[in-house]
Short mmCIF file of N, CA and C in Angstrom, two decimals:
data_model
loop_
_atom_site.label_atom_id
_atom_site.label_comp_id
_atom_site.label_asym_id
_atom_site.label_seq_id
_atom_site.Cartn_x
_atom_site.Cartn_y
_atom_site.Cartn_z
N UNK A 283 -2.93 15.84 2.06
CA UNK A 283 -1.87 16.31 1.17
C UNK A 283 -1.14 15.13 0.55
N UNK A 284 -0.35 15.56 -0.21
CA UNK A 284 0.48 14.53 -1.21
C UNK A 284 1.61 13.23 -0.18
N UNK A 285 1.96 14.40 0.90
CA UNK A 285 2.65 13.85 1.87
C UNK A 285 2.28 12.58 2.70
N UNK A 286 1.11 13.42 3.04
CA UNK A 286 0.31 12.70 3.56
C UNK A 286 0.15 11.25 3.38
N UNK A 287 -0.65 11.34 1.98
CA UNK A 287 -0.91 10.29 0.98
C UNK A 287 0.37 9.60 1.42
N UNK A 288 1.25 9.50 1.11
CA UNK A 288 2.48 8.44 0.96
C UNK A 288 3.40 8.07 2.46
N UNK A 289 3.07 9.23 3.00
CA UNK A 289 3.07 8.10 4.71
C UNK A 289 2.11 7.85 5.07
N UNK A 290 1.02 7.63 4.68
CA UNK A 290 -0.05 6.36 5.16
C UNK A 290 0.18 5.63 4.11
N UNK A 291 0.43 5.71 3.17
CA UNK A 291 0.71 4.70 2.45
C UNK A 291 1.72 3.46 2.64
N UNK A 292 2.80 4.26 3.05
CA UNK A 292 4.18 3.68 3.73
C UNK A 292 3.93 2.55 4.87
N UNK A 293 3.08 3.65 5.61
CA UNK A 293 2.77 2.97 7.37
C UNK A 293 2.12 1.51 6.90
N UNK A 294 0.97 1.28 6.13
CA UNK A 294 -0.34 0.53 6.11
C UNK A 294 0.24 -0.30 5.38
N UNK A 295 1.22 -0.34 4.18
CA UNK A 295 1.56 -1.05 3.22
C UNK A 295 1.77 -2.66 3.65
N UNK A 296 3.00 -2.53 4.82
CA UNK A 296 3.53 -3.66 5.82
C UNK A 296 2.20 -4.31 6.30
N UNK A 297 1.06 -3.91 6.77
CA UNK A 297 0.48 -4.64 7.06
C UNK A 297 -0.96 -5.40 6.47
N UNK A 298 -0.61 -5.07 5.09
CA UNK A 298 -1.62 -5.91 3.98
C UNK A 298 -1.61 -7.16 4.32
N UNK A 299 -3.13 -8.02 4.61
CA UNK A 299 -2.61 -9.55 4.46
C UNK A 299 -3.14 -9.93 3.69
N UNK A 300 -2.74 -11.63 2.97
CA UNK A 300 -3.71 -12.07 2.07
C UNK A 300 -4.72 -12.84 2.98
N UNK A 301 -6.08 -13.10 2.50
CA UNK A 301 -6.47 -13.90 3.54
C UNK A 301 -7.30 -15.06 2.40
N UNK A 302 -7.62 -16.01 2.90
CA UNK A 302 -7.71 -17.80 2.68
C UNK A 302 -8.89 -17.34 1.01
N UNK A 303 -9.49 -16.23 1.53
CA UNK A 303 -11.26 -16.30 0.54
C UNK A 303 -10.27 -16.19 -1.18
N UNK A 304 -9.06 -14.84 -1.04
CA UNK A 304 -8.43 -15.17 -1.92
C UNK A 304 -9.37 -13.34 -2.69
N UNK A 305 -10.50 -13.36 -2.16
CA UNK A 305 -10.81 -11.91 -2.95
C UNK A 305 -10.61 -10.67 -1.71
N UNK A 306 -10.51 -11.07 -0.77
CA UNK A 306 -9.82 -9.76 0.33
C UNK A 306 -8.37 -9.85 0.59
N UNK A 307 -8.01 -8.81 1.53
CA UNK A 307 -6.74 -8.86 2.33
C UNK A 307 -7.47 -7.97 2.99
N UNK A 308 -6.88 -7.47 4.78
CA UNK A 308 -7.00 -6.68 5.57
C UNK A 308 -5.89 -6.04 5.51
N UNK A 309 -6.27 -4.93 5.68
CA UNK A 309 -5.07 -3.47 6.24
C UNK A 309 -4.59 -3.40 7.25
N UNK A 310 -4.06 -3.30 8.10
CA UNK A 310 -4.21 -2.46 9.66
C UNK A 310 -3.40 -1.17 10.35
N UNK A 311 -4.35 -0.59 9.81
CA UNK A 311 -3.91 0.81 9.61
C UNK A 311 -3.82 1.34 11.22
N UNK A 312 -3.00 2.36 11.76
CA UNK A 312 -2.57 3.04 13.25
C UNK A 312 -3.64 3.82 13.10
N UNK A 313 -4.65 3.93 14.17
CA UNK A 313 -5.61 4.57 14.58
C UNK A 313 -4.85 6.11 14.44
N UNK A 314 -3.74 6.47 15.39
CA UNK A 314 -3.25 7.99 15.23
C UNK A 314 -1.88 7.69 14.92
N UNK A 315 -1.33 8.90 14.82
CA UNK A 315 0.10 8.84 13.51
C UNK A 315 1.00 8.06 14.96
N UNK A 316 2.00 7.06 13.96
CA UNK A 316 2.80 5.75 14.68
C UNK A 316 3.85 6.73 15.64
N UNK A 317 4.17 7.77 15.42
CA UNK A 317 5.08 8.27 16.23
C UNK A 317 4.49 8.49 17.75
N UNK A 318 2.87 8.36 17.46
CA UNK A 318 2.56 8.68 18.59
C UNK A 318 1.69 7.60 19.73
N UNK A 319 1.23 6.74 18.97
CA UNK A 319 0.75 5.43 19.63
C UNK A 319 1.67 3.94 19.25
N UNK A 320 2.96 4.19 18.35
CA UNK A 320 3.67 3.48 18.12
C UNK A 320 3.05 1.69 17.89
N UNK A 321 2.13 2.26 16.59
CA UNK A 321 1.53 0.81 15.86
C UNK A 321 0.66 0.50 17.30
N UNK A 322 0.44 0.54 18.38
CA UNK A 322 -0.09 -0.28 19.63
C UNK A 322 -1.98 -0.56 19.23
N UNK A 323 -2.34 0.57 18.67
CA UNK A 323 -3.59 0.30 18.16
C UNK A 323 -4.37 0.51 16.60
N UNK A 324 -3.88 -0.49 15.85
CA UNK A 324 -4.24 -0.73 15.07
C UNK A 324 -5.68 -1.08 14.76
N UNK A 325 -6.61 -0.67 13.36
CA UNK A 325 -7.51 -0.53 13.19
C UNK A 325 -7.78 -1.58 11.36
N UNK A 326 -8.72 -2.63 12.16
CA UNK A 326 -8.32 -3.86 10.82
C UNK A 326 -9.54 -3.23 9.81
N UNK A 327 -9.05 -3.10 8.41
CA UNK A 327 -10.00 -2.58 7.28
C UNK A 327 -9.77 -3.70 6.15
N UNK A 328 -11.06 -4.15 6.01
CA UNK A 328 -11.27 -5.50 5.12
C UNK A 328 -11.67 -4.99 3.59
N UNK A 329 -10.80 -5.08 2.75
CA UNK A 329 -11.02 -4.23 1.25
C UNK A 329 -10.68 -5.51 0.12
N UNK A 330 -11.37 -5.25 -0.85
CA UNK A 330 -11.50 -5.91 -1.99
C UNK A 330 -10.21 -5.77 -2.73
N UNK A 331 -9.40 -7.11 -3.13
CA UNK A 331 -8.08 -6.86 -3.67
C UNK A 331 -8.48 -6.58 -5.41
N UNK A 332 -9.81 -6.61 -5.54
CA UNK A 332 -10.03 -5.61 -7.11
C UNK A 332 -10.05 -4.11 -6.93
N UNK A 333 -10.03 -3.70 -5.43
CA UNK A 333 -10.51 -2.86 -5.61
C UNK A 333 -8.78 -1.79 -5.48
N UNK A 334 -8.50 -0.19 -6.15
CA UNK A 334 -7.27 0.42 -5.76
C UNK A 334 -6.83 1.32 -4.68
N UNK A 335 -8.43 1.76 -4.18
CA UNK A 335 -8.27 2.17 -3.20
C UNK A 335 -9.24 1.54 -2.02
N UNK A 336 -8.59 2.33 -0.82
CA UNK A 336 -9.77 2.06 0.42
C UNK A 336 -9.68 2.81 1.57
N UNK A 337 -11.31 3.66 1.61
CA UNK A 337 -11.34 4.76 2.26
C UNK A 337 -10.93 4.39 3.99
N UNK A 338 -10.21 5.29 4.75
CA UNK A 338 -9.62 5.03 5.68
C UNK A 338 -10.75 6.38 6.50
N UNK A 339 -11.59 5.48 7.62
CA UNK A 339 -12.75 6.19 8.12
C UNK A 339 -11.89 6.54 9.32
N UNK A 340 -11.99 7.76 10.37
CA UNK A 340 -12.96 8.48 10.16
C UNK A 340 -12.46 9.60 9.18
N UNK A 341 -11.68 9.51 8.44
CA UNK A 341 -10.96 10.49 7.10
C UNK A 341 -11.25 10.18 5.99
N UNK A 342 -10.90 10.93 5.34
CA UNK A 342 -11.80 10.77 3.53
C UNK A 342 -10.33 9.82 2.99
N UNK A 343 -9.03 9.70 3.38
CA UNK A 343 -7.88 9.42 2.87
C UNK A 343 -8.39 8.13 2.02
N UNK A 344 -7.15 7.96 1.47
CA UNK A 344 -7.28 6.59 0.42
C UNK A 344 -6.20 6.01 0.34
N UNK A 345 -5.83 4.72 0.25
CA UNK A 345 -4.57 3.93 0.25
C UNK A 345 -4.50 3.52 -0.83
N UNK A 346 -3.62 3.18 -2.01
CA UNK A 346 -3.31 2.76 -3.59
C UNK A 346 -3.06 1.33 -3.01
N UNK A 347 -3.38 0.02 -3.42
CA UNK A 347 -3.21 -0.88 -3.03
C UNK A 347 -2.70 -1.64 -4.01
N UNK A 348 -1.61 -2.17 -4.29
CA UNK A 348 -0.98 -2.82 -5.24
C UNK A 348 -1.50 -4.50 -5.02
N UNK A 349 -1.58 -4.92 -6.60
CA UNK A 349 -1.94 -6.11 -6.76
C UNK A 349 -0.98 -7.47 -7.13
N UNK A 350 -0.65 -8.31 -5.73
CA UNK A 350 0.28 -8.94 -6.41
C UNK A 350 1.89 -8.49 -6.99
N UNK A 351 2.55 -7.55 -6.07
CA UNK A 351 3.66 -7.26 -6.74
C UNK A 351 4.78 -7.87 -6.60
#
């Protein structure tokens, strides 16, 4: 849902990094919702900073990834 969409968006945002190559950053997205494993297991997803989204397995979801803001 729309909701949805924008608290994972929220959650994952904080933990964008840049990393050295300069064409990735990693995500590290909460395996299950933070209220309930409270960030403890995070799940690192390596995505192309051309790219706007990035599918969040084992769910079809998608994160909008801003470039440089």
């Amino acid at each position: 849902t729309q909701d949805m969409f924008y608290k994972l968006y929220s959650i994952a945002m904080p933990y964008v990094l840049d990393s050295n190559s300069g064409d990735y950053g990693v995500i590290y997205v909460p395996t299950q919702a933070p209220e309930q494993c409270k960030m403890a297991n995070p799940a690192p997803i390596k995505i192309s900073k051309k790219q706007k989204k990035v599918s969040l397995a084992p769910s079809t979801m998608a994160i909008g990834v801003s470039e440089n803001e």
